[in-house]
mmCIF file of C-alpha atoms in Angstrom:
data_model
loop_
_atom_site.group_PDB
_atom_site.id
_atom_site.type_symbol
_atom_site.label_atom_id
_atom_site.label_comp_id
_atom_site.label_asym_id
_atom_site.label_seq_id
_atom_site.Cartn_x
_atom_site.Cartn_y
_atom_site.Cartn_z
ATOM 1 C CA MET A 1 -30.651 -40.281 -55.316
ATOM 2 C CA SER A 2 -28.751 -43.636 -56.215
ATOM 3 C CA GLN A 3 -28.627 -46.564 -53.935
ATOM 4 C CA ARG A 4 -24.799 -45.872 -53.087
ATOM 5 C CA SER A 5 -25.810 -42.389 -52.113
ATOM 6 C CA LEU A 6 -28.529 -43.733 -49.802
ATOM 7 C CA ARG A 7 -26.049 -46.051 -48.315
ATOM 8 C CA LEU A 8 -23.497 -43.392 -47.478
ATOM 9 C CA LEU A 9 -26.056 -40.902 -46.050
ATOM 10 C CA PRO A 10 -26.136 -42.312 -42.524
ATOM 11 C CA LYS A 11 -22.781 -42.149 -42.382
ATOM 12 C CA ALA A 12 -22.405 -38.539 -43.561
ATOM 13 C CA LEU A 13 -25.161 -37.707 -41.057
ATOM 14 C CA GLY A 14 -22.949 -39.398 -38.402
ATOM 15 C CA LEU A 15 -20.010 -37.566 -39.235
ATOM 16 C CA ALA A 16 -21.960 -34.117 -39.240
ATOM 17 C CA GLY A 17 -23.669 -35.049 -35.937
ATOM 18 C CA SER A 18 -20.345 -35.669 -34.511
ATOM 19 C CA LEU A 19 -18.843 -32.391 -35.717
ATOM 20 C CA ALA A 20 -21.867 -30.761 -34.382
ATOM 21 C CA LEU A 21 -21.513 -32.197 -30.851
ATOM 22 C CA CYS A 22 -17.801 -31.156 -30.755
ATOM 23 C CA LEU A 23 -18.677 -27.821 -31.731
ATOM 24 C CA ALA A 24 -21.225 -27.497 -29.086
ATOM 25 C CA PHE A 25 -18.891 -28.715 -26.530
ATOM 26 C CA ALA A 26 -16.065 -26.520 -27.629
ATOM 27 C CA SER A 27 -18.530 -23.444 -27.441
ATOM 28 C CA GLN A 28 -19.668 -24.550 -24.050
ATOM 29 C CA ALA A 29 -16.041 -24.728 -22.707
ATOM 30 C CA ALA A 30 -15.424 -21.134 -24.288
ATOM 31 C CA ALA A 31 -18.533 -19.954 -22.666
ATOM 32 C CA GLN A 32 -17.136 -21.129 -19.269
ATOM 33 C CA GLU A 33 -13.712 -19.716 -19.702
ATOM 34 C CA VAL A 34 -13.375 -16.787 -17.108
ATOM 35 C CA LYS A 35 -10.784 -14.097 -17.376
ATOM 36 C CA LEU A 36 -10.122 -12.030 -14.482
ATOM 37 C CA ARG A 37 -8.404 -8.724 -14.207
ATOM 38 C CA MET A 38 -6.902 -7.090 -11.256
ATOM 39 C CA THR A 39 -5.295 -3.710 -11.007
ATOM 40 C CA ILE A 40 -2.572 -3.139 -8.791
ATOM 41 C CA TRP A 41 0.128 -0.267 -8.228
ATOM 42 C CA SER A 42 3.427 -2.245 -8.634
ATOM 43 C CA ALA A 43 5.124 -3.221 -11.453
ATOM 44 C CA ASN A 44 7.986 -4.789 -9.210
ATOM 45 C CA GLU A 45 9.325 -7.799 -10.966
ATOM 46 C CA ALA A 46 9.509 -9.710 -7.615
ATOM 47 C CA HIS A 47 5.900 -8.833 -6.844
ATOM 48 C CA LEU A 48 4.458 -9.808 -10.188
ATOM 49 C CA LYS A 49 6.395 -13.127 -10.224
ATOM 50 C CA LEU A 50 4.818 -13.954 -6.615
ATOM 51 C CA PHE A 51 1.267 -12.899 -7.923
ATOM 52 C CA ASN A 52 1.396 -14.990 -11.041
ATOM 53 C CA SER A 53 2.547 -17.777 -9.035
ATOM 54 C CA ILE A 54 -0.758 -17.581 -6.860
ATOM 55 C CA ALA A 55 -2.799 -17.194 -10.000
ATOM 56 C CA GLU A 56 -1.280 -20.436 -11.341
ATOM 57 C CA GLY A 57 -2.084 -22.110 -8.181
ATOM 58 C CA PHE A 58 -5.603 -20.949 -8.637
ATOM 59 C CA LYS A 59 -6.020 -22.077 -12.232
ATOM 60 C CA ALA A 60 -4.796 -25.477 -11.097
ATOM 61 C CA GLN A 61 -8.163 -25.626 -9.029
ATOM 62 C CA GLN A 62 -10.245 -23.648 -11.498
ATOM 63 C CA PRO A 63 -8.895 -24.664 -14.962
ATOM 64 C CA ASN A 64 -11.314 -22.348 -16.753
ATOM 65 C CA VAL A 65 -10.134 -19.298 -14.805
ATOM 66 C CA SER A 66 -7.073 -17.140 -15.615
ATOM 67 C CA VAL A 67 -6.101 -14.089 -13.815
ATOM 68 C CA THR A 68 -3.943 -11.219 -15.041
ATOM 69 C CA PHE A 69 -2.546 -8.379 -13.331
ATOM 70 C CA GLU A 70 -2.614 -4.904 -14.679
ATOM 71 C CA PRO A 71 0.021 -2.368 -13.082
ATOM 72 C CA LEU A 72 -1.256 1.401 -12.870
ATOM 73 C CA PRO A 73 0.938 4.309 -12.204
ATOM 74 C CA PHE A 74 1.394 4.539 -8.281
ATOM 75 C CA ASP A 75 1.087 8.357 -8.230
ATOM 76 C CA ASN A 76 -2.259 8.648 -9.891
ATOM 77 C CA TYR A 77 -3.546 5.197 -9.177
ATOM 78 C CA THR A 78 -6.976 5.870 -7.690
ATOM 79 C CA THR A 79 -7.582 8.261 -10.460
ATOM 80 C CA ALA A 80 -6.837 5.803 -13.197
ATOM 81 C CA LEU A 81 -9.004 3.337 -11.268
ATOM 82 C CA THR A 82 -12.070 5.257 -10.816
ATOM 83 C CA THR A 83 -11.771 6.265 -14.452
ATOM 84 C CA GLN A 84 -11.792 2.736 -15.452
ATOM 85 C CA ILE A 85 -14.959 2.241 -13.306
ATOM 86 C CA ALA A 86 -16.845 5.523 -14.696
ATOM 87 C CA GLY A 87 -16.005 4.160 -18.106
ATOM 88 C CA GLY A 88 -17.439 0.913 -17.789
ATOM 89 C CA ASN A 89 -14.198 -0.966 -17.780
ATOM 90 C CA ALA A 90 -13.801 -1.684 -14.363
ATOM 91 C CA PRO A 91 -11.300 -4.525 -13.214
ATOM 92 C CA ASP A 92 -12.675 -7.456 -11.612
ATOM 93 C CA MET A 93 -10.399 -7.036 -8.814
ATOM 94 C CA ALA A 94 -8.509 -4.018 -7.353
ATOM 95 C CA TRP A 95 -5.955 -2.907 -4.856
ATOM 96 C CA ILE A 96 -7.308 -0.072 -2.854
ATOM 97 C CA PHE A 97 -5.475 2.411 -0.793
ATOM 98 C CA GLU A 98 -6.618 3.019 2.853
ATOM 99 C CA THR A 99 -6.826 6.589 2.136
ATOM 100 C CA SER A 100 -9.760 5.907 -0.335
ATOM 101 C CA ALA A 101 -11.421 3.095 1.659
ATOM 102 C CA HIS A 102 -14.245 5.278 2.820
ATOM 103 C CA ASP A 103 -14.947 6.222 -0.724
ATOM 104 C CA PHE A 104 -15.194 2.599 -2.055
ATOM 105 C CA VAL A 105 -16.980 1.107 0.811
ATOM 106 C CA ASN A 106 -19.484 3.612 1.178
ATOM 107 C CA SER A 107 -20.149 4.226 -2.432
ATOM 108 C CA GLY A 108 -21.478 0.730 -3.324
ATOM 109 C CA ALA A 109 -18.535 0.000 -5.863
ATOM 110 C CA LEU A 110 -17.698 -3.104 -4.230
ATOM 111 C CA TYR A 111 -18.884 -6.465 -4.166
ATOM 112 C CA PRO A 112 -19.277 -7.772 -0.648
ATOM 113 C CA VAL A 113 -16.689 -10.637 0.065
ATOM 114 C CA GLY A 114 -17.034 -11.451 3.644
ATOM 115 C CA LYS A 115 -19.576 -14.509 3.253
ATOM 116 C CA THR A 116 -17.378 -15.851 0.423
ATOM 117 C CA LEU A 117 -14.220 -15.562 2.679
ATOM 118 C CA ALA A 118 -15.873 -17.118 5.608
ATOM 119 C CA ALA A 119 -17.394 -20.211 3.683
ATOM 120 C CA THR A 120 -14.039 -20.879 2.294
ATOM 121 C CA PRO A 121 -12.589 -24.256 3.886
ATOM 122 C CA GLY A 122 -9.448 -23.491 5.985
ATOM 123 C CA TYR A 123 -9.694 -19.791 5.464
ATOM 124 C CA ALA A 124 -9.862 -19.002 9.290
ATOM 125 C CA LEU A 125 -11.158 -15.297 8.699
ATOM 126 C CA ALA A 126 -11.459 -15.105 12.586
ATOM 127 C CA ASP A 127 -7.621 -15.124 12.472
ATOM 128 C CA VAL A 128 -7.695 -11.626 11.087
ATOM 129 C CA ALA A 129 -7.396 -8.711 13.568
ATOM 130 C CA PRO A 130 -10.713 -6.899 13.758
ATOM 131 C CA SER A 131 -8.894 -3.676 13.759
ATOM 132 C CA ALA A 132 -7.425 -4.487 10.487
ATOM 133 C CA THR A 133 -10.986 -4.883 8.777
ATOM 134 C CA GLU A 134 -12.325 -1.943 10.424
ATOM 135 C CA ARG A 135 -12.097 0.712 7.247
ATOM 136 C CA TRP A 136 -13.153 -2.256 4.982
ATOM 137 C CA THR A 137 -16.405 -2.909 6.711
ATOM 138 C CA LYS A 138 -19.807 -1.284 6.671
ATOM 139 C CA ASP A 139 -22.941 -2.276 8.689
ATOM 140 C CA GLY A 140 -21.078 -5.577 9.523
ATOM 141 C CA THR A 141 -20.487 -6.554 5.814
ATOM 142 C CA LEU A 142 -16.805 -6.960 4.876
ATOM 143 C CA TYR A 143 -16.296 -5.442 1.173
ATOM 144 C CA ALA A 144 -12.291 -5.672 0.969
ATOM 145 C CA TYR A 145 -9.707 -7.778 2.670
ATOM 146 C CA PRO A 146 -6.564 -5.826 4.094
ATOM 147 C CA PHE A 147 -4.014 -7.883 2.309
ATOM 148 C CA SER A 148 -1.167 -5.615 3.281
ATOM 149 C CA THR A 149 -0.748 -4.023 6.718
ATOM 150 C CA SER A 150 2.842 -2.456 6.298
ATOM 151 C CA PRO A 151 4.384 -0.563 9.002
ATOM 152 C CA PHE A 152 6.613 2.377 8.367
ATOM 153 C CA GLY A 153 10.176 2.185 9.090
ATOM 154 C CA VAL A 154 13.483 3.955 8.439
ATOM 155 C CA PHE A 155 16.028 2.234 6.177
ATOM 156 C CA VAL A 156 19.279 3.406 6.772
ATOM 157 C CA ASN A 157 22.572 3.692 4.565
ATOM 158 C CA ASN A 158 25.294 3.220 7.457
ATOM 159 C CA ASP A 159 28.346 3.837 5.012
ATOM 160 C CA LEU A 160 27.231 7.219 4.044
ATOM 161 C CA ILE A 161 26.554 8.243 7.866
ATOM 162 C CA LYS A 162 29.840 6.621 9.181
ATOM 163 C CA GLN A 163 31.750 8.457 6.384
ATOM 164 C CA ALA A 164 30.256 11.839 7.660
ATOM 165 C CA GLY A 165 31.245 10.844 11.183
ATOM 166 C CA ALA A 166 27.857 10.866 12.480
ATOM 167 C CA LYS A 167 26.038 8.340 14.736
ATOM 168 C CA THR A 168 24.228 5.652 13.056
ATOM 169 C CA PRO A 169 20.407 5.063 14.166
ATOM 170 C CA ALA A 170 21.479 1.681 15.616
ATOM 171 C CA GLU A 171 24.134 3.512 17.905
ATOM 172 C CA LEU A 172 21.456 6.196 18.850
ATOM 173 C CA ILE A 173 18.793 3.493 19.685
ATOM 174 C CA ALA A 174 21.452 1.672 21.978
ATOM 175 C CA ALA A 175 22.176 4.733 23.804
ATOM 176 C CA ASN A 176 18.329 5.416 23.955
ATOM 177 C CA GLN A 177 18.679 8.729 21.785
ATOM 178 C CA TRP A 178 16.726 7.787 18.659
ATOM 179 C CA THR A 179 14.572 10.941 18.607
ATOM 180 C CA TRP A 180 13.620 13.084 15.525
ATOM 181 C CA PRO A 181 16.038 15.830 16.505
ATOM 182 C CA ASN A 182 19.171 13.459 16.422
ATOM 183 C CA ALA A 183 17.657 11.786 13.384
ATOM 184 C CA ILE A 184 17.847 15.116 11.686
ATOM 185 C CA ALA A 185 21.316 16.006 12.969
ATOM 186 C CA THR A 186 22.581 12.687 11.628
ATOM 187 C CA ALA A 187 20.826 13.618 8.320
ATOM 188 C CA GLN A 188 22.287 17.005 8.189
ATOM 189 C CA ALA A 189 25.866 15.821 8.700
ATOM 190 C CA VAL A 190 25.472 13.455 5.865
ATOM 191 C CA ALA A 191 24.052 16.193 3.544
ATOM 192 C CA ALA A 192 26.830 18.561 4.551
ATOM 193 C CA LYS A 193 29.759 16.125 4.050
ATOM 194 C CA SER A 194 28.626 14.130 0.935
ATOM 195 C CA GLY A 195 26.267 16.432 -0.921
ATOM 196 C CA LYS A 196 23.585 13.617 -0.856
ATOM 197 C CA GLY A 197 20.199 13.401 0.541
ATOM 198 C CA GLY A 198 19.733 13.398 4.291
ATOM 199 C CA ILE A 199 16.470 11.829 5.181
ATOM 200 C CA VAL A 200 13.738 11.274 2.544
ATOM 201 C CA VAL A 201 9.865 10.889 3.123
ATOM 202 C CA ARG A 202 9.507 8.431 0.273
ATOM 203 C CA ASP A 203 6.340 9.059 -2.000
ATOM 204 C CA PHE A 204 5.762 12.540 -0.237
ATOM 205 C CA ASN A 205 7.507 14.924 -2.655
ATOM 206 C CA TYR A 206 5.613 17.637 -1.472
ATOM 207 C CA GLN A 207 2.342 16.310 -3.103
ATOM 208 C CA ALA A 208 1.211 13.252 -1.196
ATOM 209 C CA TRP A 209 1.309 14.911 2.153
ATOM 210 C CA GLN A 210 -0.472 12.066 3.730
ATOM 211 C CA PHE A 211 2.860 10.245 3.678
ATOM 212 C CA LEU A 212 4.031 12.990 6.147
ATOM 213 C CA SER A 213 2.048 11.643 8.849
ATOM 214 C CA SER A 214 4.727 9.327 9.377
ATOM 215 C CA VAL A 215 6.516 12.363 10.817
ATOM 216 C CA TYR A 216 3.598 14.563 12.424
ATOM 217 C CA TYR A 217 2.169 11.443 14.061
ATOM 218 C CA GLY A 218 5.239 11.886 16.412
ATOM 219 C CA TRP A 219 3.996 15.255 17.487
ATOM 220 C CA GLY A 220 0.303 13.579 18.075
ATOM 221 C CA ALA A 221 -0.804 15.825 15.075
ATOM 222 C CA SER A 222 -3.791 14.592 12.749
ATOM 223 C CA PRO A 223 -5.530 16.277 9.748
ATOM 224 C CA TRP A 224 -8.900 16.135 11.396
ATOM 225 C CA SER A 225 -10.464 14.851 14.454
ATOM 226 C CA ALA A 226 -11.055 11.343 15.125
ATOM 227 C CA ASP A 227 -14.863 11.666 14.015
ATOM 228 C CA GLY A 228 -13.486 13.260 10.954
ATOM 229 C CA LYS A 229 -15.880 16.359 11.175
ATOM 230 C CA ARG A 230 -13.375 19.112 12.647
ATOM 231 C CA CYS A 231 -10.182 20.427 10.671
ATOM 232 C CA THR A 232 -7.132 20.075 13.246
ATOM 233 C CA PHE A 233 -4.260 21.436 10.837
ATOM 234 C CA ALA A 234 -4.409 24.559 12.643
ATOM 235 C CA ASP A 235 -4.059 22.681 16.193
ATOM 236 C CA LYS A 236 -0.624 23.352 17.970
ATOM 237 C CA PRO A 237 0.605 19.654 17.488
ATOM 238 C CA MET A 238 0.436 20.111 13.507
ATOM 239 C CA VAL A 239 2.167 23.469 13.513
ATOM 240 C CA ASP A 240 4.749 22.473 15.813
ATOM 241 C CA ALA A 241 5.253 19.471 13.449
ATOM 242 C CA LEU A 242 5.403 21.365 10.206
ATOM 243 C CA ASN A 243 7.662 23.967 11.761
ATOM 244 C CA PHE A 244 10.040 20.991 12.669
ATOM 245 C CA VAL A 245 9.984 19.723 9.114
ATOM 246 C CA HIS A 246 10.362 23.153 7.600
ATOM 247 C CA ASP A 247 13.433 23.875 9.699
ATOM 248 C CA ALA A 248 14.888 20.423 8.499
ATOM 249 C CA VAL A 249 14.369 21.054 4.748
ATOM 250 C CA PHE A 250 15.212 24.880 4.444
ATOM 251 C CA ASP A 251 17.513 25.698 7.387
ATOM 252 C CA LYS A 252 19.422 22.278 8.126
ATOM 253 C CA LYS A 253 19.025 21.082 4.563
ATOM 254 C CA ALA A 254 18.774 17.684 6.203
ATOM 255 C CA MET A 255 15.620 16.785 3.977
ATOM 256 C CA PRO A 256 15.562 17.307 0.078
ATOM 257 C CA GLY A 257 13.517 20.142 -0.641
ATOM 258 C CA PRO A 258 10.837 20.831 -3.341
ATOM 259 C CA GLY A 259 11.718 19.580 -6.843
ATOM 260 C CA GLN A 260 14.698 17.370 -5.391
ATOM 261 C CA ASN A 261 13.946 13.545 -6.302
ATOM 262 C CA VAL A 262 16.630 11.771 -4.118
ATOM 263 C CA ASP A 263 16.530 7.792 -4.120
ATOM 264 C CA PHE A 264 17.738 6.043 -1.106
ATOM 265 C CA PHE A 265 17.783 2.550 -2.746
ATOM 266 C CA ALA A 266 20.183 3.826 -5.345
ATOM 267 C CA GLY A 267 22.572 4.843 -2.452
ATOM 268 C CA ASP A 268 21.596 8.719 -2.756
ATOM 269 C CA ALA A 269 20.369 9.264 0.925
ATOM 270 C CA ALA A 270 21.324 8.518 4.368
ATOM 271 C CA MET A 271 17.791 7.511 5.497
ATOM 272 C CA THR A 272 14.464 7.058 3.964
ATOM 273 C CA ILE A 273 11.079 6.490 5.699
ATOM 274 C CA THR A 274 8.841 3.964 3.888
ATOM 275 C CA GLN A 275 6.853 0.875 4.411
ATOM 276 C CA ILE A 276 8.927 -2.409 4.547
ATOM 277 C CA SER A 277 7.300 -3.574 1.392
ATOM 278 C CA ARG A 278 9.904 -1.391 -0.115
ATOM 279 C CA ALA A 279 12.594 -3.804 1.125
ATOM 280 C CA SER A 280 12.425 -5.450 -2.545
ATOM 281 C CA LEU A 281 14.066 -2.349 -3.652
ATOM 282 C CA LEU A 282 16.906 -2.948 -1.857
ATOM 283 C CA PRO A 283 20.076 -3.836 -4.213
ATOM 284 C CA LYS A 284 20.473 -7.452 -4.841
ATOM 285 C CA GLU A 285 24.219 -7.143 -4.377
ATOM 286 C CA LYS A 286 24.701 -5.514 -0.831
ATOM 287 C CA SER A 287 26.265 -2.259 -2.386
ATOM 288 C CA PHE A 288 26.050 -0.441 0.839
ATOM 289 C CA ASP A 289 25.615 -1.499 4.373
ATOM 290 C CA TRP A 290 21.950 -0.872 5.291
ATOM 291 C CA ASP A 291 19.784 -1.405 8.301
ATOM 292 C CA LEU A 292 16.138 -1.004 9.095
ATOM 293 C CA VAL A 293 14.942 0.626 12.324
ATOM 294 C CA PRO A 294 11.825 1.999 13.882
ATOM 295 C CA LEU A 295 10.666 5.861 13.447
ATOM 296 C CA PRO A 296 12.466 8.056 15.750
ATOM 297 C CA ARG A 297 10.785 9.041 19.099
ATOM 298 C CA GLY A 298 8.571 11.905 18.742
ATOM 299 C CA PRO A 299 7.512 14.544 21.352
ATOM 300 C CA MET A 300 4.612 12.463 22.232
ATOM 301 C CA GLY A 301 6.957 9.496 22.711
ATOM 302 C CA ASP A 302 7.378 6.221 20.592
ATOM 303 C CA TYR A 303 4.774 5.613 17.970
ATOM 304 C CA ALA A 304 4.348 3.542 14.846
ATOM 305 C CA ILE A 305 2.095 4.082 11.621
ATOM 306 C CA VAL A 306 0.717 1.501 9.341
ATOM 307 C CA GLY A 307 0.032 1.970 5.644
ATOM 308 C CA GLN A 308 -2.687 -0.554 4.667
ATOM 309 C CA ALA A 309 -4.265 -1.960 1.377
ATOM 310 C CA GLY A 310 -7.276 -3.796 0.703
ATOM 311 C CA VAL A 311 -8.038 -5.880 -2.511
ATOM 312 C CA GLY A 312 -11.748 -5.970 -3.315
ATOM 313 C CA VAL A 313 -14.163 -7.054 -6.086
ATOM 314 C CA LEU A 314 -15.690 -4.448 -8.147
ATOM 315 C CA LYS A 315 -19.548 -5.122 -8.353
ATOM 316 C CA GLN A 316 -19.377 -4.039 -12.261
ATOM 317 C CA SER A 317 -17.569 -7.437 -12.665
ATOM 318 C CA LYS A 318 -19.359 -9.802 -14.646
ATOM 319 C CA ASN A 319 -17.665 -12.685 -12.606
ATOM 320 C CA ALA A 320 -17.899 -11.112 -9.091
ATOM 321 C CA GLU A 321 -18.332 -14.388 -7.200
ATOM 322 C CA MET A 322 -15.496 -16.161 -9.137
ATOM 323 C CA ALA A 323 -13.456 -13.020 -8.534
ATOM 324 C CA ALA A 324 -14.091 -13.292 -4.532
ATOM 325 C CA LYS A 325 -13.172 -16.799 -4.646
ATOM 326 C CA PHE A 326 -9.723 -15.722 -5.943
ATOM 327 C CA VAL A 327 -9.520 -13.212 -3.385
ATOM 328 C CA ALA A 328 -10.227 -15.886 -0.811
ATOM 329 C CA TYR A 329 -7.526 -18.107 -2.428
ATOM 330 C CA MET A 330 -5.019 -15.364 -2.960
ATOM 331 C CA THR A 331 -5.534 -14.362 0.891
ATOM 332 C CA ASN A 332 -5.838 -17.673 2.546
ATOM 333 C CA PRO A 333 -3.384 -18.662 5.162
ATOM 334 C CA GLU A 334 -0.873 -20.331 2.890
ATOM 335 C CA ASN A 335 -0.917 -17.535 0.301
ATOM 336 C CA SER A 336 -0.792 -14.906 3.028
ATOM 337 C CA ALA A 337 2.512 -16.273 4.625
ATOM 338 C CA LYS A 338 3.885 -16.015 0.898
ATOM 339 C CA LEU A 339 2.763 -12.320 0.467
ATOM 340 C CA ALA A 340 4.166 -11.500 3.866
ATOM 341 C CA GLN A 341 7.584 -11.032 2.483
ATOM 342 C CA PHE A 342 6.293 -7.972 0.784
ATOM 343 C CA PHE A 343 2.935 -7.315 2.239
ATOM 344 C CA PRO A 344 2.738 -7.841 6.144
ATOM 345 C CA SER A 345 -0.478 -9.934 7.014
ATOM 346 C CA ALA A 346 -3.364 -8.849 9.288
ATOM 347 C CA ARG A 347 -3.402 -12.530 10.335
ATOM 348 C CA ARG A 348 -2.384 -12.777 13.882
ATOM 349 C CA SER A 349 -1.116 -16.341 13.388
ATOM 350 C CA LEU A 350 1.626 -14.890 11.175
ATOM 351 C CA LEU A 351 2.593 -11.859 13.406
ATOM 352 C CA ASN A 352 5.897 -13.088 14.821
ATOM 353 C CA ALA A 353 9.440 -13.109 13.750
ATOM 354 C CA ASP A 354 9.762 -16.683 13.235
ATOM 355 C CA THR A 355 6.965 -16.915 10.429
ATOM 356 C CA LEU A 356 7.817 -13.608 8.968
ATOM 357 C CA GLY A 357 11.430 -14.731 8.746
ATOM 358 C CA LYS A 358 10.833 -17.566 6.625
ATOM 359 C CA THR A 359 9.649 -15.530 3.702
ATOM 360 C CA ASN A 360 11.849 -12.061 4.561
ATOM 361 C CA ALA A 361 15.468 -13.529 4.506
ATOM 362 C CA ARG A 362 16.839 -10.092 3.841
ATOM 363 C CA LEU A 363 15.319 -8.818 7.253
ATOM 364 C CA SER A 364 16.844 -9.961 10.664
ATOM 365 C CA PRO A 365 14.537 -11.351 13.441
ATOM 366 C CA ALA A 366 15.462 -8.228 15.365
ATOM 367 C CA GLN A 367 14.414 -5.762 12.454
ATOM 368 C CA LEU A 368 11.109 -7.955 11.795
ATOM 369 C CA ASP A 369 10.226 -7.810 15.606
ATOM 370 C CA LYS A 370 11.017 -4.232 16.306
ATOM 371 C CA VAL A 371 9.737 -2.820 12.962
ATOM 372 C CA VAL A 372 7.110 -5.279 11.758
ATOM 373 C CA VAL A 373 5.442 -6.972 14.547
ATOM 374 C CA SER A 374 5.663 -3.976 16.851
ATOM 375 C CA GLY A 375 4.631 -1.508 14.207
ATOM 376 C CA ILE A 376 1.478 -3.673 13.067
ATOM 377 C CA SER A 377 0.550 -4.296 16.916
ATOM 378 C CA THR A 378 0.708 -0.713 17.872
ATOM 379 C CA GLY A 379 0.574 1.445 14.856
ATOM 380 C CA LYS A 380 -2.201 3.862 13.742
ATOM 381 C CA LEU A 381 -3.423 3.875 10.079
ATOM 382 C CA MET A 382 -2.627 6.518 7.792
ATOM 383 C CA PRO A 383 -5.193 9.232 7.535
ATOM 384 C CA GLY A 384 -8.274 8.546 5.205
ATOM 385 C CA HIS A 385 -11.731 10.227 4.840
ATOM 386 C CA THR A 386 -14.739 10.061 2.899
ATOM 387 C CA ASP A 387 -14.298 12.134 -0.546
ATOM 388 C CA PHE A 388 -10.504 11.788 0.254
ATOM 389 C CA ALA A 389 -9.162 12.582 -3.257
ATOM 390 C CA ARG A 390 -10.966 16.045 -3.212
ATOM 391 C CA LEU A 391 -9.479 16.683 0.297
ATOM 392 C CA GLN A 392 -6.227 15.444 -0.618
ATOM 393 C CA GLN A 393 -5.951 18.216 -3.554
ATOM 394 C CA MET A 394 -7.514 20.782 -1.369
ATOM 395 C CA VAL A 395 -4.927 20.192 1.295
ATOM 396 C CA ARG A 396 -1.878 19.890 -0.891
ATOM 397 C CA ALA A 397 -2.869 23.277 -2.489
ATOM 398 C CA GLY A 398 -3.093 24.675 0.952
ATOM 399 C CA LEU A 399 0.476 23.476 1.920
ATOM 400 C CA ASP A 400 2.075 25.203 -1.059
ATOM 401 C CA PRO A 401 2.894 28.330 0.918
ATOM 402 C CA VAL A 402 4.413 26.280 3.533
ATOM 403 C CA TRP A 403 7.269 24.937 1.413
ATOM 404 C CA GLN A 404 8.896 28.346 0.854
ATOM 405 C CA PRO A 405 12.124 29.466 2.681
ATOM 406 C CA LYS A 406 10.113 31.998 4.613
ATOM 407 C CA ALA A 407 6.555 30.688 5.447
ATOM 408 C CA ASP A 408 3.756 31.576 7.792
ATOM 409 C CA ILE A 409 2.752 28.218 8.871
ATOM 410 C CA PRO A 410 0.072 29.014 11.410
ATOM 411 C CA ALA A 411 -1.523 31.327 8.729
ATOM 412 C CA ALA A 412 -1.193 28.542 6.234
ATOM 413 C CA MET A 413 -2.860 26.091 8.494
ATOM 414 C CA LYS A 414 -5.630 28.154 9.296
ATOM 415 C CA SER A 415 -6.581 28.879 5.453
ATOM 416 C CA ILE A 416 -6.385 25.011 4.958
ATOM 417 C CA CYS A 417 -9.151 24.573 7.681
ATOM 418 C CA ALA A 418 -11.252 27.322 6.354
ATOM 419 C CA GLN A 419 -11.137 25.553 3.031
ATOM 420 C CA ILE A 420 -11.901 22.123 3.995
ATOM 421 C CA GLY A 421 -13.704 22.830 7.527
ATOM 422 C CA PRO A 422 -17.141 22.877 5.454
ATOM 423 C CA LEU A 423 -16.514 19.641 3.727
ATOM 424 C CA LEU A 424 -15.568 17.703 6.613
ATOM 425 C CA ALA A 425 -18.511 19.048 8.506
ATOM 426 C CA LYS A 426 -21.193 17.642 6.077
#
C-alpha cells in the first residue's frame, strides 16, 4: 500500500464509522416506531376527523407512535373482529359492543387497562360512574373503558307529521300524552297520508332484535332474567310488547315491515328510535324541521335505555401497554369532552347540559337535558350475555314466525325459550 493510501485510510475509516453509526441510529429509531391499529364500526366523516385529531395529539406526545382507525361494517362488526383475532391479525385496540362485553371480558382476549388509566396524571378514573364500568370489569379489574354511553331517543320529522294533520311529539309531551299508543297513532297518520315510513327502530331490520329493546323495555320485558339464567321471552310482558309491535307493523302500517329499508335521516320517515350519536347523520342544511324527544311512555311508565360501547386493548397486541396509554389519552377528561358530541361520556363531571352543549351545537339544552342527561342517569343497558352471538342468532331465527301477518306469538316465544333455555342455564 502506498504512503498516500496509508494517509487516507484513517479518514476513510472515519467516514465509514460515521455511516455505520448513522445506520445504527436509523435502525434504532425504526425499531422504536410503533404503529397502532384500532377497529371501529363507523366510517362517518365527522367521527373519523375527530378520532384522527386525537391521534395527532397523542403523536405530539409520543412522536414514534402513529394510530390508524379501521372501520368495519356495522352489521357484522363483531364477527369481522373475532375473525381477525382468530386469524392472528388482531388490532391493537377495538370498539366493543355492550352485547359482546361478557364474551370479551371473560374470554381473556383483553389486556387489563385499569392500572394504566388510574396511573395517568389527570385522568380522574373515579369520575367515571361505577355502573358504567360494570360490564367491562371482572374480579375488580377493568378490561375496557365505556367511552360511549349513549341513550336512545326519538328523532322527529315535524314537517311530515304536520302535513299529515297529526300531533307532534312535542305537542303530545306538552299535553302529557306522549305514550306508545299515541306515538303509533302519529306514525300511522304519516304513513297513510304520505306513503312514507311511520316510526323506524333503526338498526333493527327484523334481524338485530336487541335494538327492539328500546320498545319492549317500556313493557318491563326482557329476554332473560337478571341473573341471565332463565329465558323470559314467553313471559307476559314480552308477549304483550311483541303483540303491540306486530299490530303496529301489520295492522296499522305504522312501522316499516320486513324487507322495507326506510331512512329517517333522508327525510323518509316521521320518526326513528336511535342513539343520539346518530345526530351526525342529520342533514347539514336543515332540509326538514326535526326534533329529539325521549322514548314514549310505556305500560310500565317512563323508561330509558342506553347503548354502550367500550374501547379495549387486545391481549394479542405486540404493543399492548402503548395501546393502553393511547386509550388513556383518548378517554382523558379533555378528549372525553370532545367525544361527547357524538359519544356521551360516562364521566359524571360531563353529564350536564351546559358541558354537553359546548360540543353539541345542534342539540338544544332542553334536548340534551331530557334525552341525554336523564337517559344516562336512569337508563338500563341493552341486553347482553355470555355467548351472545350464538344467542342472537338463535333468537333471530325464533322470531321469524312472529314477523308474518298472522302469527302465534305465544307459541313462538315458547319455542325460543325451549331453544335458548339450556344455553342460559349453563
